[in-house]
Coordinates of C-alpha atoms in Angstrom, one line a residue:
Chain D
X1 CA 108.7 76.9 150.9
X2 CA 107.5 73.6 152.5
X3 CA 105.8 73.6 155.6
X4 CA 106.3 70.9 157.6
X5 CA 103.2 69.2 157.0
X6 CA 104.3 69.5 153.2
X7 CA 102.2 72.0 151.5
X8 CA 103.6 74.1 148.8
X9 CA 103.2 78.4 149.4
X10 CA 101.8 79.8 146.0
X11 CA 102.6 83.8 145.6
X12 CA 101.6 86.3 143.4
X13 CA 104.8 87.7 141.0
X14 CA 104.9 90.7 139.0
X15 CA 103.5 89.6 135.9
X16 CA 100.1 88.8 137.9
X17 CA 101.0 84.8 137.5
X18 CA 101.4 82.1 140.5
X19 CA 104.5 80.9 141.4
X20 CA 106.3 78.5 144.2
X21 CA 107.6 81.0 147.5
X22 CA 111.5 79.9 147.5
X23 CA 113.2 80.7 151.2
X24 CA 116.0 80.2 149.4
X25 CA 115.8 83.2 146.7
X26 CA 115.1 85.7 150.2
X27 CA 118.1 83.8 151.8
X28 CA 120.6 84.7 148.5
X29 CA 119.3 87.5 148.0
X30 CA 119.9 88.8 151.5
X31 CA 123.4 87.2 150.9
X32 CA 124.0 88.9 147.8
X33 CA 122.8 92.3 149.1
X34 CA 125.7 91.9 152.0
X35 CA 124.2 90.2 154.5
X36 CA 126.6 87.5 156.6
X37 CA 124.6 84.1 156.5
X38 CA 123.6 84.1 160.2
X39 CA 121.2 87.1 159.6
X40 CA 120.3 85.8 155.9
X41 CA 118.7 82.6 157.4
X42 CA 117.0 84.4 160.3
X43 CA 115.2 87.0 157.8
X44 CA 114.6 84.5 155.4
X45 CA 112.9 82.1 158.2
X46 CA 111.2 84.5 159.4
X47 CA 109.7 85.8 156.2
X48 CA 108.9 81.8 155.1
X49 CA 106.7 81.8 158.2
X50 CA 104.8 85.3 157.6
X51 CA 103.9 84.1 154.2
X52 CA 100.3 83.7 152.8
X53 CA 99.0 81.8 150.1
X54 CA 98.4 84.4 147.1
X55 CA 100.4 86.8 148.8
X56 CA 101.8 89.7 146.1
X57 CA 105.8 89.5 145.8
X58 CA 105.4 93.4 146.1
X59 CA 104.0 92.5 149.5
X60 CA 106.6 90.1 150.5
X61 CA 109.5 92.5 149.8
X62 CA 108.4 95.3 151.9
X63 CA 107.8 93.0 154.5
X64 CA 111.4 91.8 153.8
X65 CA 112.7 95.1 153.7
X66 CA 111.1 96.3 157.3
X67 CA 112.6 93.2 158.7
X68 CA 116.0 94.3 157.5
X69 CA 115.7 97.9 158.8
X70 CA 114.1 96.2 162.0
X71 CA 117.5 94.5 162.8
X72 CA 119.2 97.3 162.4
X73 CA 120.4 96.6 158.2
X74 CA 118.6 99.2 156.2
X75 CA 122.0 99.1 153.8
X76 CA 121.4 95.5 153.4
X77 CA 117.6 96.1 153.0
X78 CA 119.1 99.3 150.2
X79 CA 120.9 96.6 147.9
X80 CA 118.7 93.8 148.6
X81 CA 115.9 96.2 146.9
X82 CA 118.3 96.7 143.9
X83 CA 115.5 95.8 141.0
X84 CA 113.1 98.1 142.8
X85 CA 116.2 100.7 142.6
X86 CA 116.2 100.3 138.8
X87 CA 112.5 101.3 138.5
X88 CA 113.3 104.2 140.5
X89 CA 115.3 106.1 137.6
X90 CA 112.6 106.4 135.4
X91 CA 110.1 106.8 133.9
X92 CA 112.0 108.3 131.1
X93 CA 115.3 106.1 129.9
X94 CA 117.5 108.3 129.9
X95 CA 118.5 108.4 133.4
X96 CA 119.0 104.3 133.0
X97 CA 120.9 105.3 129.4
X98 CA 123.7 107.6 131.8
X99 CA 123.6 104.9 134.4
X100 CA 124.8 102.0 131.9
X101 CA 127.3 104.5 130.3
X102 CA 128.8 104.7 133.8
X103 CA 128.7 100.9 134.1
X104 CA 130.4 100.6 131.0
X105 CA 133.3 103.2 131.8
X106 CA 133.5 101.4 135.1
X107 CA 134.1 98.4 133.0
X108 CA 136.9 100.0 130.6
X109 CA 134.7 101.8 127.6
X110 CA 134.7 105.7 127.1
X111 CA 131.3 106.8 126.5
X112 CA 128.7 109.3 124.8
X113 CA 125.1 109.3 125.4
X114 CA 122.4 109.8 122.6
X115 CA 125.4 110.5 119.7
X116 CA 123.5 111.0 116.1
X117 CA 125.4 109.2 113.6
X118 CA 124.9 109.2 110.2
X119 CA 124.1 105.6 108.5
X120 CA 123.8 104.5 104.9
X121 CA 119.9 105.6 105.1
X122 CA 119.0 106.9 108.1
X123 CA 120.2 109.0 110.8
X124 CA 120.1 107.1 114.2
X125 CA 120.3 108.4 117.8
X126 CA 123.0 106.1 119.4
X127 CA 122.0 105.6 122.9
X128 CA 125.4 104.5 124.1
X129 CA 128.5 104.9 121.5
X130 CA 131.3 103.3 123.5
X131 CA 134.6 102.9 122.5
X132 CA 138.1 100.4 124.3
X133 CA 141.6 101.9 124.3
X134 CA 142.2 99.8 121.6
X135 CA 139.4 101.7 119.7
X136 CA 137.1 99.2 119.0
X137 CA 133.7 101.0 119.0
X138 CA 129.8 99.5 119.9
X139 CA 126.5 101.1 119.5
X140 CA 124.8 100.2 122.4
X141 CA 120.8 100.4 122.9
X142 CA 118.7 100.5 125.5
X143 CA 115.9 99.7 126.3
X144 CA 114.4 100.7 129.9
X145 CA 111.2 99.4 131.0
X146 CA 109.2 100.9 134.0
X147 CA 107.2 97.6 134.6
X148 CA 109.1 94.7 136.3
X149 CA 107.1 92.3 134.9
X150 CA 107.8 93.7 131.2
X151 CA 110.0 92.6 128.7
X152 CA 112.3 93.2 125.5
X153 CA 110.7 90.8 122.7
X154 CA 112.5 90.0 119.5
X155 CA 111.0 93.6 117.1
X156 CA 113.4 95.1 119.4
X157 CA 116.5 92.9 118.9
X158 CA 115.6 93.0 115.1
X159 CA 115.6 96.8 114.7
X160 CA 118.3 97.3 116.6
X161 CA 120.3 94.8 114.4
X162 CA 119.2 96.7 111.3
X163 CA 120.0 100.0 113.0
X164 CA 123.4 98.2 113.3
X165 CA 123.5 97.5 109.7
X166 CA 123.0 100.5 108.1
X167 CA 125.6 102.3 110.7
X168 CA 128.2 99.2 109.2
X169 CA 126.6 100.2 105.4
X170 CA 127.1 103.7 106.6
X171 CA 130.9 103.3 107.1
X172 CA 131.2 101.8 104.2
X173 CA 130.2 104.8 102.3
X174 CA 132.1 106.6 103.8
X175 CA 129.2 108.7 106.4
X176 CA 130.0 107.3 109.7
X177 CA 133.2 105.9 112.2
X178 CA 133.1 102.1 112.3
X179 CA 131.3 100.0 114.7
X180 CA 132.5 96.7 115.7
X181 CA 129.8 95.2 117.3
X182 CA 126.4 95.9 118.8
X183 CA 124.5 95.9 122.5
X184 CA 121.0 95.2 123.4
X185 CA 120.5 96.2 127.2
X186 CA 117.6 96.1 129.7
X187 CA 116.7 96.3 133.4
X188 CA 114.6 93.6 132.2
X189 CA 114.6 90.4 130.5
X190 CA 114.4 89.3 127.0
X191 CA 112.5 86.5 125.3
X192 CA 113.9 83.5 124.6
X193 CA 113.7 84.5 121.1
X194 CA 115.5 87.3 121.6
X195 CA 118.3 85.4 123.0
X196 CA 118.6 82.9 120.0
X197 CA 118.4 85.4 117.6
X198 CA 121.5 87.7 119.9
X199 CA 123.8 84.3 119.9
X200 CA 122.8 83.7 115.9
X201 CA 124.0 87.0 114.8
X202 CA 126.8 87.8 117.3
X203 CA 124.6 91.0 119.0
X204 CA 125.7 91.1 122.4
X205 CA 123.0 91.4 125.1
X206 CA 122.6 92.2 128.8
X207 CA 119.5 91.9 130.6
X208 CA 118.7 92.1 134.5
X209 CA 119.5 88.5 135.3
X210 CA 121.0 87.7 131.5
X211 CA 123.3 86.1 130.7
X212 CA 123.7 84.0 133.5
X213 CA 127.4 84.3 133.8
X214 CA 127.2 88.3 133.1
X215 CA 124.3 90.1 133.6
X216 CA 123.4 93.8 134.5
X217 CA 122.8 92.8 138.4
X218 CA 125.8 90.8 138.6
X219 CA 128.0 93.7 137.1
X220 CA 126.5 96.2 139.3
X221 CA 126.7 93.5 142.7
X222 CA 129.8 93.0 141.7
X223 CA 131.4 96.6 141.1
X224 CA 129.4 98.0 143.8
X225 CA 127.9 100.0 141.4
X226 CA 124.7 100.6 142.8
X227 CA 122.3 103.8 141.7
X228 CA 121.5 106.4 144.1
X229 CA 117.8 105.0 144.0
X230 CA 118.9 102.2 146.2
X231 CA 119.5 104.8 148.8
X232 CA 116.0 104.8 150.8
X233 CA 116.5 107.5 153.1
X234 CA 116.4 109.6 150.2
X235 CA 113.3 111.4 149.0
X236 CA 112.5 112.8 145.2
X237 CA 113.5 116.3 145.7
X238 CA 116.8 115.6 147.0
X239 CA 117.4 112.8 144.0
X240 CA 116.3 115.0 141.5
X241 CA 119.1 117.5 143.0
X242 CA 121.5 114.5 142.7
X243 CA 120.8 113.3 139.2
X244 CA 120.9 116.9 138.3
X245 CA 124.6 117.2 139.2
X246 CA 125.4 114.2 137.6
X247 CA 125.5 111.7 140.7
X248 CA 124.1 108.4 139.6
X249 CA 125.9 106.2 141.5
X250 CA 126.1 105.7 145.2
X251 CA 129.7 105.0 145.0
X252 CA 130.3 108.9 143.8
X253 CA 128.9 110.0 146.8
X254 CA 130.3 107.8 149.1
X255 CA 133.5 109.3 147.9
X256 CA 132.2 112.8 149.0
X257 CA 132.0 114.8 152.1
X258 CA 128.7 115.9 153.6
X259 CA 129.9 119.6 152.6
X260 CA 131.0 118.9 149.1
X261 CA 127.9 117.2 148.5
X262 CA 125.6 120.6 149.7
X263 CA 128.3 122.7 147.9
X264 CA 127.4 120.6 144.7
X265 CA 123.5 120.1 144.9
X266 CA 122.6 122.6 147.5
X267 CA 120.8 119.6 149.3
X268 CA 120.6 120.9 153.4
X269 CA 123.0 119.9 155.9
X270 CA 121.4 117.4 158.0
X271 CA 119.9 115.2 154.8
X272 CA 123.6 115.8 152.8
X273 CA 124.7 114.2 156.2
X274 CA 122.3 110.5 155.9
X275 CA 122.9 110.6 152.4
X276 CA 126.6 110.5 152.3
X277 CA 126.5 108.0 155.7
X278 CA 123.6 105.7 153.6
X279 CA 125.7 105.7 150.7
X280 CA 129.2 104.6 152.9
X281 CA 127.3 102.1 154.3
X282 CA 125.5 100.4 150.9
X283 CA 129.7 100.9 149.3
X284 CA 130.7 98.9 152.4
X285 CA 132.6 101.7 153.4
X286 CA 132.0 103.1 157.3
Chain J
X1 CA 87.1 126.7 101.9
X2 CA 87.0 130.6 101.1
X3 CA 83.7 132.2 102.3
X4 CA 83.0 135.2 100.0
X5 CA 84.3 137.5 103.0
X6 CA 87.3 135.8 102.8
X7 CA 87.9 133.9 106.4
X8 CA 88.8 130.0 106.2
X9 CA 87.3 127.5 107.8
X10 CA 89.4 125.0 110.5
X11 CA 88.5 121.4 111.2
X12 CA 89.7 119.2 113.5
X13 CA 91.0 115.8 112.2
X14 CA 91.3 112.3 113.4
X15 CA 94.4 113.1 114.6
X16 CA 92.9 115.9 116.8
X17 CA 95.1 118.7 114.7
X18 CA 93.2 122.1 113.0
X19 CA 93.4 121.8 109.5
X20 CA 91.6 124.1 106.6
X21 CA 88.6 122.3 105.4
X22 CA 88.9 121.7 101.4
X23 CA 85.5 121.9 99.3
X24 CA 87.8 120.3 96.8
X25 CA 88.8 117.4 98.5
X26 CA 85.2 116.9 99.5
X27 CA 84.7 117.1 95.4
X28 CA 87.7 115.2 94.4
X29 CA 86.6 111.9 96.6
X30 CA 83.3 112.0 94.8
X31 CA 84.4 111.9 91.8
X32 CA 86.8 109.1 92.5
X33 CA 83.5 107.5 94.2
X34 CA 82.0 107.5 90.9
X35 CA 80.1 110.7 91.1
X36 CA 79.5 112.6 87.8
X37 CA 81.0 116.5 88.2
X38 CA 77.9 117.6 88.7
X39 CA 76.3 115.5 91.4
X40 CA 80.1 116.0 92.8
X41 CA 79.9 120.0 92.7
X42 CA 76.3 119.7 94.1
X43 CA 77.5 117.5 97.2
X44 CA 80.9 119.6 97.8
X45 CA 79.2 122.7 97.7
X46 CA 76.1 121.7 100.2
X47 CA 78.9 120.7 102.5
X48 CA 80.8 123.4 102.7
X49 CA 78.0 125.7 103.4
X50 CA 77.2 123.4 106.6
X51 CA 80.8 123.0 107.5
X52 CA 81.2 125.4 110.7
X53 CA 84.6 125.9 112.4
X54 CA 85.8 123.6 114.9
X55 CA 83.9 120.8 113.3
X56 CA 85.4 117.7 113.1
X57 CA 86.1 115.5 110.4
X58 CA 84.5 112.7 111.1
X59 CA 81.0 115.0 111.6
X60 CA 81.4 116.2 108.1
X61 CA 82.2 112.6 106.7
X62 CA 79.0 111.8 108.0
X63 CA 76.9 114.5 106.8
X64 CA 78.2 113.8 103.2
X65 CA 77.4 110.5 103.0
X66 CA 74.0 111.4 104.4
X67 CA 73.6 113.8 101.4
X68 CA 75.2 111.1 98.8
X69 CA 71.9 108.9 100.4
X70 CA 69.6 111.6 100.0
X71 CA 70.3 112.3 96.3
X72 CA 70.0 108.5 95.6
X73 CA 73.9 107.4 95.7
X74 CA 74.5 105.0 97.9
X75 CA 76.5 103.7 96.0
X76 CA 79.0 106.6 96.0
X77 CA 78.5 107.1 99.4
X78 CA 79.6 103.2 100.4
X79 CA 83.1 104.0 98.0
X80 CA 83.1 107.4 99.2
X81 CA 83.9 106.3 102.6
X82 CA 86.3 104.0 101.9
X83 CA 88.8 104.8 104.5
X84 CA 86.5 103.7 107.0
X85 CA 85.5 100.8 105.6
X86 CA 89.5 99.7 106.1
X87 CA 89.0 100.2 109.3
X88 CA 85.6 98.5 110.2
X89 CA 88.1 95.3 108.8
X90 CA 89.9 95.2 112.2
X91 CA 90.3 94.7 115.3
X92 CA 92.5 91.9 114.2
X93 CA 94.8 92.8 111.7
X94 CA 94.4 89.2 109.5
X95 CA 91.4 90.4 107.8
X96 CA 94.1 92.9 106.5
X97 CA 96.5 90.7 105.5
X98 CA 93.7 88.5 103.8
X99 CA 92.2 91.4 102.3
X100 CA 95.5 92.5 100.7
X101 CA 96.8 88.9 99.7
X102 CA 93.5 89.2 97.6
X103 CA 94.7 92.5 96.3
X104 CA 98.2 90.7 95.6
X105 CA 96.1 88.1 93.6
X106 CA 94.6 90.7 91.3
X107 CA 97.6 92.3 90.4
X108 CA 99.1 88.9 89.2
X109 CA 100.7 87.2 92.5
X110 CA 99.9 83.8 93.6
X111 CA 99.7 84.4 97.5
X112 CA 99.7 82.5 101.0
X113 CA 98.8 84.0 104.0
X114 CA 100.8 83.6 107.8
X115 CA 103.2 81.4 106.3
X116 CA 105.8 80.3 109.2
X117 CA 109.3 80.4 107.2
X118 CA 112.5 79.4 109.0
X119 CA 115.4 82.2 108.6
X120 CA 118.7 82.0 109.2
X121 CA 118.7 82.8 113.2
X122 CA 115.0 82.7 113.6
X123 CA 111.8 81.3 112.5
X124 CA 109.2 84.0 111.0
X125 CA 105.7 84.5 110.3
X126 CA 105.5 86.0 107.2
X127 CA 102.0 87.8 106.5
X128 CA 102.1 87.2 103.2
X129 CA 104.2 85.3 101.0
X130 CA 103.7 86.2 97.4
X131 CA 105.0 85.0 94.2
X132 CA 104.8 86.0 90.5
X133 CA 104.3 83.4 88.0
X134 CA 108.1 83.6 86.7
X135 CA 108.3 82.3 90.4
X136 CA 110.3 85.4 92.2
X137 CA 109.0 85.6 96.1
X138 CA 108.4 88.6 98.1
X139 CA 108.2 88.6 101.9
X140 CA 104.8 90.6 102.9
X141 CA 104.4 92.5 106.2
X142 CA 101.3 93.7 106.9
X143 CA 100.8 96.8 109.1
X144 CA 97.3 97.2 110.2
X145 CA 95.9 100.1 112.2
X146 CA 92.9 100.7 113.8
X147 CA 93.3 104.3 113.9
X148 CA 93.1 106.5 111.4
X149 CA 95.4 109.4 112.7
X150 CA 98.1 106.4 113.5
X151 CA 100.9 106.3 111.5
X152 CA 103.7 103.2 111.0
X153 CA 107.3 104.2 112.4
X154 CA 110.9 103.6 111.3
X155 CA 110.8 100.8 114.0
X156 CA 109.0 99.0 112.0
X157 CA 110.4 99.9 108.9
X158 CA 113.6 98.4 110.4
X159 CA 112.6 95.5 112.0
X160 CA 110.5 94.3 108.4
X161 CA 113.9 94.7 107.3
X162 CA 115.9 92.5 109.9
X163 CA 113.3 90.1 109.3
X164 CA 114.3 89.8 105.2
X165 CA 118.2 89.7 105.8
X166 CA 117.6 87.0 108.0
X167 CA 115.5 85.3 105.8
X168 CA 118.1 86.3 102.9
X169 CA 120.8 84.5 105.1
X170 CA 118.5 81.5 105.9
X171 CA 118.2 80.9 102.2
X172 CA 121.7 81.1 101.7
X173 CA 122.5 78.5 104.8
X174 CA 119.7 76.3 102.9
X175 CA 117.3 76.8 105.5
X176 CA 114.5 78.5 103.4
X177 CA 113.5 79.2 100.0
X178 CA 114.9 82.3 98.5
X179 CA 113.2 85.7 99.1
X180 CA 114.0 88.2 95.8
X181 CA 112.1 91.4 97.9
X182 CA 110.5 92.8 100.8
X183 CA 107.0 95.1 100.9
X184 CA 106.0 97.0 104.0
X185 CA 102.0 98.2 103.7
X186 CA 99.7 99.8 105.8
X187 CA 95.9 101.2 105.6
X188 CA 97.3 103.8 107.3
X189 CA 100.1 106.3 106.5
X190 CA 104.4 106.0 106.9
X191 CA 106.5 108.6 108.5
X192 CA 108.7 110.5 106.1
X193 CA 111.9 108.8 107.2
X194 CA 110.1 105.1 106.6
X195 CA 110.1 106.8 103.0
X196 CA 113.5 107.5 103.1
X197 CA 114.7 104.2 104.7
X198 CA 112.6 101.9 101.8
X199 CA 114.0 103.8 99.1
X200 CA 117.4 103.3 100.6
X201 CA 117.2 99.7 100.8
X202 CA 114.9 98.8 97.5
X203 CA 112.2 97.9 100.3
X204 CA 108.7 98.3 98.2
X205 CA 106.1 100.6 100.9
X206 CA 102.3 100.9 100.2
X207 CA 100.3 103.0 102.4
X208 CA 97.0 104.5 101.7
X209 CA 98.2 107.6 99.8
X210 CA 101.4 106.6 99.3
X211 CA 103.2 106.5 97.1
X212 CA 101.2 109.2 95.1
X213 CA 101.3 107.0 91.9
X214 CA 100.8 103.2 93.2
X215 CA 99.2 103.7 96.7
X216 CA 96.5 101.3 98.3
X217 CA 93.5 103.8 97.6
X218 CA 94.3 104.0 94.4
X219 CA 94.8 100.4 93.8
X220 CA 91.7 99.7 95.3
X221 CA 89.7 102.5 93.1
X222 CA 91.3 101.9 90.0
X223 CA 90.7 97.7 89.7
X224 CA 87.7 98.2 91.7
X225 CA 88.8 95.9 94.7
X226 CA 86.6 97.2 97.2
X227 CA 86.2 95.6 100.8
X228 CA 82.9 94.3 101.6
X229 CA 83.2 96.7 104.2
X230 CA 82.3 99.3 102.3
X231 CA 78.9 98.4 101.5
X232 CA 76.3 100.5 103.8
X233 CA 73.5 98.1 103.6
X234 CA 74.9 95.3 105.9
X235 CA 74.9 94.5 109.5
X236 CA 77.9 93.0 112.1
X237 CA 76.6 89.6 111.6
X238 CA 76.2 89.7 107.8
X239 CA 79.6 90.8 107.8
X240 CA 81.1 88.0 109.8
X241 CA 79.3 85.0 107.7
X242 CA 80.5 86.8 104.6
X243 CA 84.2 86.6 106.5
X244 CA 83.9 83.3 107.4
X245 CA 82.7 82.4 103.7
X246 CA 86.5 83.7 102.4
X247 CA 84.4 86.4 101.3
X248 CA 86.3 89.8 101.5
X249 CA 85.7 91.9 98.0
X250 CA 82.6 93.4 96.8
X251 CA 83.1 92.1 93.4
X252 CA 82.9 88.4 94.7
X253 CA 79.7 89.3 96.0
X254 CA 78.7 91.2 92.9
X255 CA 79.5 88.2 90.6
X256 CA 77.0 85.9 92.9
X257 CA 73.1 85.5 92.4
X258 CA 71.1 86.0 96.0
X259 CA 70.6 82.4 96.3
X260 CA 74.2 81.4 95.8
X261 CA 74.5 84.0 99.0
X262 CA 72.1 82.8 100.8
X263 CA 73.8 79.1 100.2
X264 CA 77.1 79.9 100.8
X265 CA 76.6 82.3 103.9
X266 CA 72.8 81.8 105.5
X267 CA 71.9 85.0 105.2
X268 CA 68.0 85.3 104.7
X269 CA 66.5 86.0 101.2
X270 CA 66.0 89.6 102.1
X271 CA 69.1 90.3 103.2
X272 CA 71.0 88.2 100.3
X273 CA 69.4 90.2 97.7
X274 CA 70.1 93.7 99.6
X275 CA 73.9 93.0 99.9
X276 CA 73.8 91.6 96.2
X277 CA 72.2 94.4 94.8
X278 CA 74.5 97.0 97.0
X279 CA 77.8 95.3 95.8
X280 CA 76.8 95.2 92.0
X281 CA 76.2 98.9 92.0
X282 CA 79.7 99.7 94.4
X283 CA 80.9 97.7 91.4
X284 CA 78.9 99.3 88.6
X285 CA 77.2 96.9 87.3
X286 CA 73.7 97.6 87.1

């Protein structure tokens, strides 16, 4: 931000490194997350003006966030949190694994989690085998990362294009269905590297803000696909009771009554009720 | 071992795992060390009756070589330990890749070291590329660990293997010279489907013991290629003016006078003829 006497606002981002506060990124963000521009501006000016030189990013959002639930938004404060939401389904992968498999059906593919399949050489745990109607059929890996700040460098786009390989050689021999293409996918980013060497050899990929035009939190903005970890009125118990019945997205139990909720993950009236409520609201359902 | 009574002795290893202690592997390594049978039997057998269980490797490695010094072998102690001289290369893995480039050499292979090459998608640093005189290149990656309970994964396996088709294709589009093979080697070991996956593909693997008939050990033994490492008699700064000499193999010490060390290097006359003497006898010549 600029003050008014013109000095730049230098914060503190995940990756321990200074960078510029922008007013604006709070202000889309807010947008993005739902909020009408009227109460976008008046968070984001009021955040601007609690803002410290060296002040952690980690800092500012929570500050962000009790602002939203102060005026009375905690389901714009929910999506606006929606990287933080991401971190929240680990620390294994394979909770972010079942998650993109729902993306993807949400976007037309069927889908198996962790399939083995047979290559020329090796036998490879598919993280993602998803197939069109038209049966065209991609391995898809993932890679989750618990660390914000982390990334996906280019080892991992090269293995996964071998892995690739020998599942193509493997067809050819006759030991494995085809697969058309491959999918490199993170809640992260990936190095520039990574996306030269994607675009060189046709390997699709789909990072938290990449590629610009259709990346993982525009798909999931956009579909209202949020994960139940976006919820915040929602503690561990009651999400490990959730992810056990298969509920990873808020949408699922949006759809739900209070009642079928308990019925399916024995979580207590009064906290089924807040749930199912938090989740109409962050669906833009009420 | 077998006590008379019958009960076997466990040790624990550098990978923290109880194994049976083996007075004939104890034997077998100081033979290969140059011992004569007898001085060999002598030094297995004082071992094993010290050997308690629960001991750990690493204890009894040290006791050993303290009875090779005792009996007037240092010689055979610095070669006997020559595992751990790999590792007292490191941190950094270049020493590696220069020590094995020198290896390469030996064995007939003109050989450049971190050699950026420009692929087909990306640009690479290859570790070590190596040519034979009837000018066929190999692409060398060199996988060095610190640890000696650490192992190198199909990951890497696969991504070495990326790397080469891309490299393959880059030749092909005229971007780089051609590559006619790949090698993957490691001080340390390969897991058994990185075994599987380089026979598959016609990748060449060395590790330390494997495979059984051309590994890195026995390379090392058989054309007497030892590290300076190995030799007992020198300190951390020797070490690093010998380094920054070029000077990695005993034998290139061993072929020296004291002065020519002392010129090259600056190690005092004392020390220069300590190391000299140390590395002609590692190399036997006496």
């Amino acid at each position: 931000m600029l003050f008014e006497c013109g000095f730049l606002v230098f914060v503190i981002n995940a990756r321990g490194e200074r960078e510029e506060f922008d007013e604006g990124k709070v202000l889309r963000t807010c947008i993005r997350a739902g909020a009408d521009r009227a109460t976008a501006e008046e968070i984001a000016h009021k955040v601007a003006s609690r803002v410290r030189d060296g002040m952690h990013t980690q800092h500012i959002l929570k500050m962000t966030l009790g602002l939203l639930d102060k005026i009375g938004k905690p389901e714009i404060a929910a999506k606006y949190d929606l990287k933080g939401a991401m971190m929240r389904l680990g620390p294994a992968g394979f909770a972010f694994e079942n998650f993109f498999a729902e993306v993807m059906q949400e976007i037309g593919y069927a889908t198996k989690v962790r399939q083995i399949v047979q290559g020329l050489c090796l036998t490879h745990e598919v993280d993602i085998v998803a197939e069109t109607k038209d049966q065209e059929r991609f391995m898809v890996e993932c890679k989750y990362r618990n660390y914000a700040g982390d990334y996906v460098g280019v080892k991992d786009a090269l293995y996964t294009y071998a892995r690739f390989i020998d599942l193509t050689e493997g067809h050819i021999a006759g030991k494995c269905p085809r697969f058309d293409g491959v999918w490199l996918v993170t809640n992260t980013k990936f190095s520039s590297d990574v996306e030269e060497y994607a675009r060189c050899k046709g390997m699709k990929i789909m990072g938290w803000k990449q590629p610009k035009d259709a990346s993982l939190s525009e798909l999931i903005e956009s579909k209202k696909l949020y994960p139940i970890t976006v919820l915040r009125l929602i503690d561990n118990f009651a999400q490990k009771k959730l992810a056990s019945a298969g509920l990873l997205l808020c949408r699922d139990i949006a759809q739900m009554s209070p009642e079928q909720l308990r019925n399916l993950t024995g979580i207590a009236k009064k906290k089924a009720n807040t749930i199912v409520d938090e989740a109409l609201k962050v669906c833009g359902v009420e």
